[in-house]
Short mmCIF file of C-alpha atoms in Angstrom, two decimals:
data_model
loop_
_atom_site.label_atom_id
_atom_site.label_comp_id
_atom_site.label_asym_id
_atom_site.label_seq_id
_atom_site.Cartn_x
_atom_site.Cartn_y
_atom_site.Cartn_z
CA MET A 1 -12.63 34.58 46.15
CA ARG A 2 -10.19 33.07 43.67
CA VAL A 3 -10.25 33.91 39.98
CA GLY A 4 -12.89 31.73 38.34
CA GLN A 5 -15.10 31.64 41.44
CA GLU A 6 -16.57 35.10 40.94
CA LYS A 7 -18.88 33.73 38.23
CA TRP A 8 -20.63 31.59 40.86
CA ALA A 9 -21.12 34.39 43.39
CA GLU A 10 -24.82 34.81 42.52
CA LEU A 11 -25.57 31.13 43.15
CA VAL A 12 -23.54 31.12 46.36
CA ASP A 13 -25.58 34.13 47.49
CA ILE A 14 -28.79 32.16 46.89
CA LEU A 15 -27.58 29.09 48.77
CA GLU A 16 -26.22 31.15 51.64
CA ALA A 17 -29.46 33.12 51.98
CA ALA A 18 -31.45 29.87 52.08
CA GLU A 19 -29.20 28.43 54.78
CA LYS A 20 -29.13 31.57 56.93
CA GLY A 21 -32.82 32.30 56.44
CA ARG A 22 -33.78 28.62 56.93
CA LYS A 23 -36.03 28.79 53.90
CA ALA A 24 -36.04 26.17 51.15
CA ILE A 25 -35.51 27.26 47.57
CA ARG A 26 -36.21 25.77 44.14
CA ARG A 27 -33.29 23.78 42.81
CA LEU A 28 -30.74 26.00 41.14
CA THR A 29 -30.54 24.12 37.85
CA LEU A 30 -34.10 25.13 36.99
CA THR A 31 -32.87 28.67 36.33
CA HIS A 32 -29.06 28.30 36.13
CA PRO A 33 -28.13 25.04 34.33
CA PHE A 34 -24.69 23.68 35.25
CA ASP A 35 -22.91 20.33 35.06
CA ILE A 36 -21.19 18.17 37.71
CA GLU A 37 -17.79 19.79 37.30
CA GLU A 38 -19.33 23.23 37.61
CA ALA A 39 -21.34 22.04 40.62
CA TYR A 40 -18.12 21.25 42.48
CA ALA A 41 -16.82 24.70 41.50
CA ILE A 42 -19.95 26.24 43.08
CA GLN A 43 -19.44 24.12 46.19
CA GLU A 44 -15.81 25.24 46.38
CA ALA A 45 -16.81 28.88 45.96
CA TRP A 46 -19.32 28.58 48.83
CA ILE A 47 -16.88 26.80 51.15
CA SER A 48 -14.13 29.29 50.29
CA ARG A 49 -16.45 32.13 51.27
CA LYS A 50 -17.23 30.44 54.59
CA ILE A 51 -13.52 29.92 55.29
CA ARG A 52 -12.80 33.53 54.40
CA ASP A 53 -15.49 34.51 56.91
CA GLY A 54 -13.79 32.52 59.69
CA GLU A 55 -14.76 28.87 59.20
CA ARG A 56 -12.21 26.05 59.12
CA LEU A 57 -12.11 22.90 56.98
CA ILE A 58 -11.95 19.79 59.18
CA GLY A 59 -12.86 16.99 56.79
CA TYR A 60 -15.21 15.57 54.18
CA LYS A 61 -18.47 13.64 53.94
CA MET A 62 -19.46 11.16 51.27
CA GLY A 63 -22.94 10.88 49.80
CA LEU A 64 -24.76 8.48 47.47
CA THR A 65 -22.67 5.58 48.78
CA SER A 66 -25.42 3.03 48.26
CA PRO A 67 -24.89 1.06 45.01
CA ALA A 68 -28.66 1.08 44.49
CA LYS A 69 -28.79 4.86 44.87
CA MET A 70 -25.89 5.34 42.44
CA LYS A 71 -27.68 3.17 39.90
CA GLN A 72 -30.88 5.15 40.42
CA MET A 73 -29.03 8.44 39.90
CA LYS A 74 -27.08 6.94 36.95
CA VAL A 75 -23.64 7.70 38.39
CA SER A 76 -20.55 5.52 38.80
CA GLU A 77 -19.15 7.07 41.97
CA PRO A 78 -20.43 8.82 45.11
CA ILE A 79 -20.39 12.55 45.70
CA TYR A 80 -18.63 14.48 48.43
CA GLY A 81 -19.09 17.59 50.52
CA LYS A 82 -16.83 19.39 52.95
CA LEU A 83 -17.06 19.46 56.75
CA LEU A 84 -16.40 22.70 58.60
CA ALA A 85 -15.64 23.23 62.27
CA GLY A 86 -18.98 24.97 62.79
CA MET A 87 -20.81 21.79 61.72
CA TYR A 88 -19.42 19.74 64.62
CA VAL A 89 -21.67 19.17 67.65
CA ASP A 90 -21.00 17.13 70.78
CA SER A 91 -22.72 13.78 71.21
CA GLY A 92 -25.84 14.30 73.29
CA GLU A 93 -26.03 18.01 72.46
CA ALA A 94 -29.42 19.71 72.26
CA LEU A 95 -29.97 21.41 68.89
CA PRO A 96 -32.77 23.91 68.25
CA HIS A 97 -34.87 22.44 65.46
CA SER A 98 -35.47 26.00 64.29
CA GLN A 99 -31.80 26.18 63.20
CA PHE A 100 -32.69 23.91 60.27
CA ILE A 101 -35.03 23.87 57.28
CA HIS A 102 -36.12 20.21 57.21
CA PRO A 103 -33.42 18.13 58.95
CA ARG A 104 -32.88 14.43 58.51
CA VAL A 105 -30.43 12.10 60.26
CA GLU A 106 -28.17 9.31 59.09
CA ALA A 107 -26.00 6.87 61.06
CA GLU A 108 -22.46 6.70 59.69
CA VAL A 109 -18.91 5.59 60.42
CA ALA A 110 -16.35 8.37 60.92
CA PHE A 111 -12.66 7.93 60.06
CA LEU A 112 -10.08 10.13 61.83
CA LEU A 113 -6.95 10.18 59.71
CA GLY A 114 -3.57 9.89 61.40
CA LYS A 115 -1.62 10.30 58.16
CA ASP A 116 -2.09 12.09 54.86
CA LEU A 117 -3.90 10.01 52.24
CA LYS A 118 -3.67 10.78 48.54
CA GLY A 119 -3.90 8.94 45.25
CA GLU A 120 -6.17 6.92 42.99
CA GLY A 121 -6.80 3.21 43.29
CA LEU A 122 -6.04 3.01 47.01
CA THR A 123 -6.81 -0.25 48.80
CA GLU A 124 -8.80 -0.72 52.00
CA GLU A 125 -5.52 -1.65 53.72
CA GLU A 126 -3.95 1.64 52.66
CA VAL A 127 -6.94 3.52 54.04
CA PHE A 128 -6.70 1.77 57.41
CA SER A 129 -2.95 2.30 57.51
CA ALA A 130 -3.61 6.05 57.34
CA THR A 131 -6.50 5.92 59.86
CA ASP A 132 -5.91 6.68 63.53
CA HIS A 133 -9.31 5.48 64.71
CA LEU A 134 -12.98 5.01 63.83
CA MET A 135 -16.02 6.48 65.60
CA ALA A 136 -19.78 6.11 65.51
CA ALA A 137 -21.38 9.16 63.89
CA ILE A 138 -24.71 10.81 63.21
CA GLU A 139 -24.88 13.22 60.31
CA ILE A 140 -27.66 15.79 60.15
CA ILE A 141 -28.40 16.68 56.55
CA ASP A 142 -30.54 19.66 55.61
CA SER A 143 -30.92 20.26 51.90
CA ARG A 144 -31.48 23.87 50.99
CA TYR A 145 -33.93 22.72 48.29
CA GLU A 146 -37.70 22.35 48.54
CA ASN A 147 -38.86 18.85 49.51
CA PHE A 148 -35.30 17.50 49.23
CA GLN A 149 -35.79 17.47 45.45
CA PHE A 150 -32.64 18.00 43.39
CA THR A 151 -30.44 16.77 40.57
CA MET A 152 -26.91 15.46 41.12
CA ALA A 153 -25.48 18.84 40.16
CA ASP A 154 -27.82 20.65 42.55
CA VAL A 155 -26.92 18.57 45.60
CA ILE A 156 -23.18 18.82 44.92
CA ALA A 157 -23.43 22.61 44.68
CA ASP A 158 -25.34 22.54 47.97
CA ASN A 159 -22.30 20.90 49.64
CA ALA A 160 -24.05 17.51 49.56
CA SER A 161 -26.79 18.75 51.95
CA SER A 162 -24.23 19.05 54.76
CA SER A 163 -25.38 20.71 57.98
CA ARG A 164 -24.14 19.21 61.29
CA PHE A 165 -22.57 16.01 62.60
CA ALA A 166 -21.75 14.36 65.92
CA VAL A 167 -19.32 11.55 66.73
CA GLY A 168 -19.19 9.14 69.63
CA THR A 169 -16.55 9.10 72.34
CA LEU A 170 -15.50 5.46 71.87
CA LEU A 171 -12.47 5.23 69.58
CA LEU A 172 -11.95 1.98 67.66
CA THR A 173 -8.25 1.48 66.95
CA THR A 174 -7.98 -2.31 66.48
CA GLY A 175 -9.83 -4.60 64.11
CA MET A 176 -10.89 -1.64 62.00
CA ASP A 177 -11.00 -3.83 58.90
CA LYS A 178 -13.96 -5.72 60.45
CA VAL A 179 -16.07 -2.57 60.79
CA SER A 180 -18.30 -3.51 57.84
CA THR A 181 -19.80 -6.39 59.86
CA LEU A 182 -20.77 -4.36 62.94
CA GLY A 183 -24.49 -4.09 63.56
CA MET A 184 -26.10 -0.64 63.88
CA THR A 185 -29.46 0.38 65.33
CA LEU A 186 -30.89 3.87 64.84
CA ARG A 187 -33.56 4.89 67.34
CA ILE A 188 -35.70 8.00 67.63
CA ASN A 189 -37.35 8.48 71.03
CA GLY A 190 -36.46 4.87 71.80
CA GLU A 191 -38.25 3.49 68.73
CA VAL A 192 -36.16 1.56 66.22
CA LYS A 193 -36.19 3.43 62.91
CA ALA A 194 -33.42 1.68 60.98
CA LEU A 195 -31.10 -1.30 61.16
CA GLY A 196 -28.02 -2.07 59.12
CA THR A 197 -24.29 -2.59 58.95
CA PRO A 198 -21.52 -0.43 57.46
CA ALA A 199 -21.33 -2.99 54.65
CA ASN A 200 -24.20 -0.96 53.16
CA ILE A 201 -21.57 1.68 52.36
CA LEU A 202 -20.13 0.36 49.08
CA GLY A 203 -19.60 -3.05 50.68
CA HIS A 204 -17.07 -1.55 53.11
CA PRO A 205 -16.77 2.07 54.35
CA ALA A 206 -13.01 2.06 53.69
CA ARG A 207 -13.84 1.82 49.98
CA SER A 208 -15.76 5.06 50.32
CA VAL A 209 -12.72 6.80 51.79
CA ALA A 210 -10.51 5.35 49.04
CA MET A 211 -12.93 6.63 46.39
CA LEU A 212 -12.91 10.08 48.00
CA ALA A 213 -9.10 10.12 47.91
CA GLY A 214 -9.23 9.17 44.24
CA MET A 215 -11.76 11.88 43.38
CA LEU A 216 -9.60 14.50 45.10
CA ALA A 217 -6.41 13.15 43.50
CA ARG A 218 -7.84 13.88 40.06
CA LYS A 219 -7.90 17.53 41.14
CA GLY A 220 -4.37 17.37 42.52
CA GLU A 221 -5.67 17.33 46.10
CA GLY A 222 -5.61 14.86 48.97
CA LEU A 223 -6.80 14.10 52.48
CA LYS A 224 -4.75 15.33 55.42
CA ALA A 225 -3.86 13.92 58.82
CA GLY A 226 -6.36 15.10 61.43
CA GLU A 227 -9.28 15.26 59.04
CA ILE A 228 -12.58 13.50 59.75
CA ILE A 229 -14.23 11.54 56.95
CA LEU A 230 -17.90 10.55 57.17
CA ALA A 231 -18.05 7.50 54.94
CA GLY A 232 -21.75 7.68 54.04
CA GLY A 233 -25.19 6.80 55.34
CA ILE A 234 -25.75 3.20 56.42
CA THR A 235 -29.51 3.47 55.85
CA GLU A 236 -31.94 5.98 54.38
CA ALA A 237 -32.04 9.37 56.08
CA VAL A 238 -34.86 9.81 58.63
CA ALA A 239 -36.70 13.11 59.17
CA VAL A 240 -36.72 14.55 62.70
CA GLN A 241 -39.04 16.89 64.57
CA PRO A 242 -38.73 19.12 67.66
CA GLY A 243 -38.49 16.96 70.77
CA ASP A 244 -36.86 14.00 69.01
CA VAL A 245 -33.95 12.20 70.66
CA VAL A 246 -31.82 10.41 68.07
CA GLU A 247 -29.49 7.58 69.11
CA ALA A 248 -27.28 5.35 67.00
CA HIS A 249 -25.78 2.28 68.63
CA PHE A 250 -22.99 0.31 66.97
CA ALA A 251 -21.43 -2.95 68.07
CA ARG A 252 -17.87 -2.14 69.24
CA LEU A 253 -18.18 1.50 68.15
CA GLY A 254 -20.60 2.41 70.93
CA ASN A 255 -23.25 5.11 70.95
CA VAL A 256 -23.75 8.61 69.60
CA SER A 257 -26.79 10.82 70.04
CA VAL A 258 -28.30 14.25 69.38
CA ARG A 259 -31.49 15.95 70.63
CA PHE A 260 -33.75 18.38 68.79
CA VAL A 261 -35.50 20.98 70.92
#
């Protein structure tokens, strides 16, 4: 653990125990107050520990990408978490529900970068220029906190509730700039649970990726070729139970699914 991260070891221990034990905890800020900048330091300390233990960083996910949600939380930009190789699952894979605390699912658009992307104030065109292809995605979020109740700082420290994700096999390489208009249907056991378009993600999901690049640039960091970016939930997250089959269908992007057993 790098110098400066040791101070967060106690909180990382708490988060890690909750994740491994699949037991929800009270939000950390009730007993250990910290601000947004410190929350990202806690997140980094946790991810660094996972990487040290054999995990591998493969991308990022964006959260709070709904303008209404940002207004509700009184923030001017989304939040991000990091994606690790162990979070990836194949489309259609059966996942034991017992691996989670209280999982919820979101339909998203995934960007696979073909080039490095770094800097503030990037345009949608610059994002697409660096993107190899787009894919349909389902993210499984699983907050380590009781009843999904947390402050902004808490959820950032908790790696933005990241848990698992799956992407579809259809790769969209042309007309990517039109992705915001593509209709999406989220079904659970064949029943429609949510409808929307990627325009719900900050008006266009490429803006979410550009904002992520800007947030990282302020830390002297950037996105790298080969990384996957989940741009944010198109609709509200939906809770799932054992036996549920979750399917997201996108126009042009195709289907992606997961099963909980």
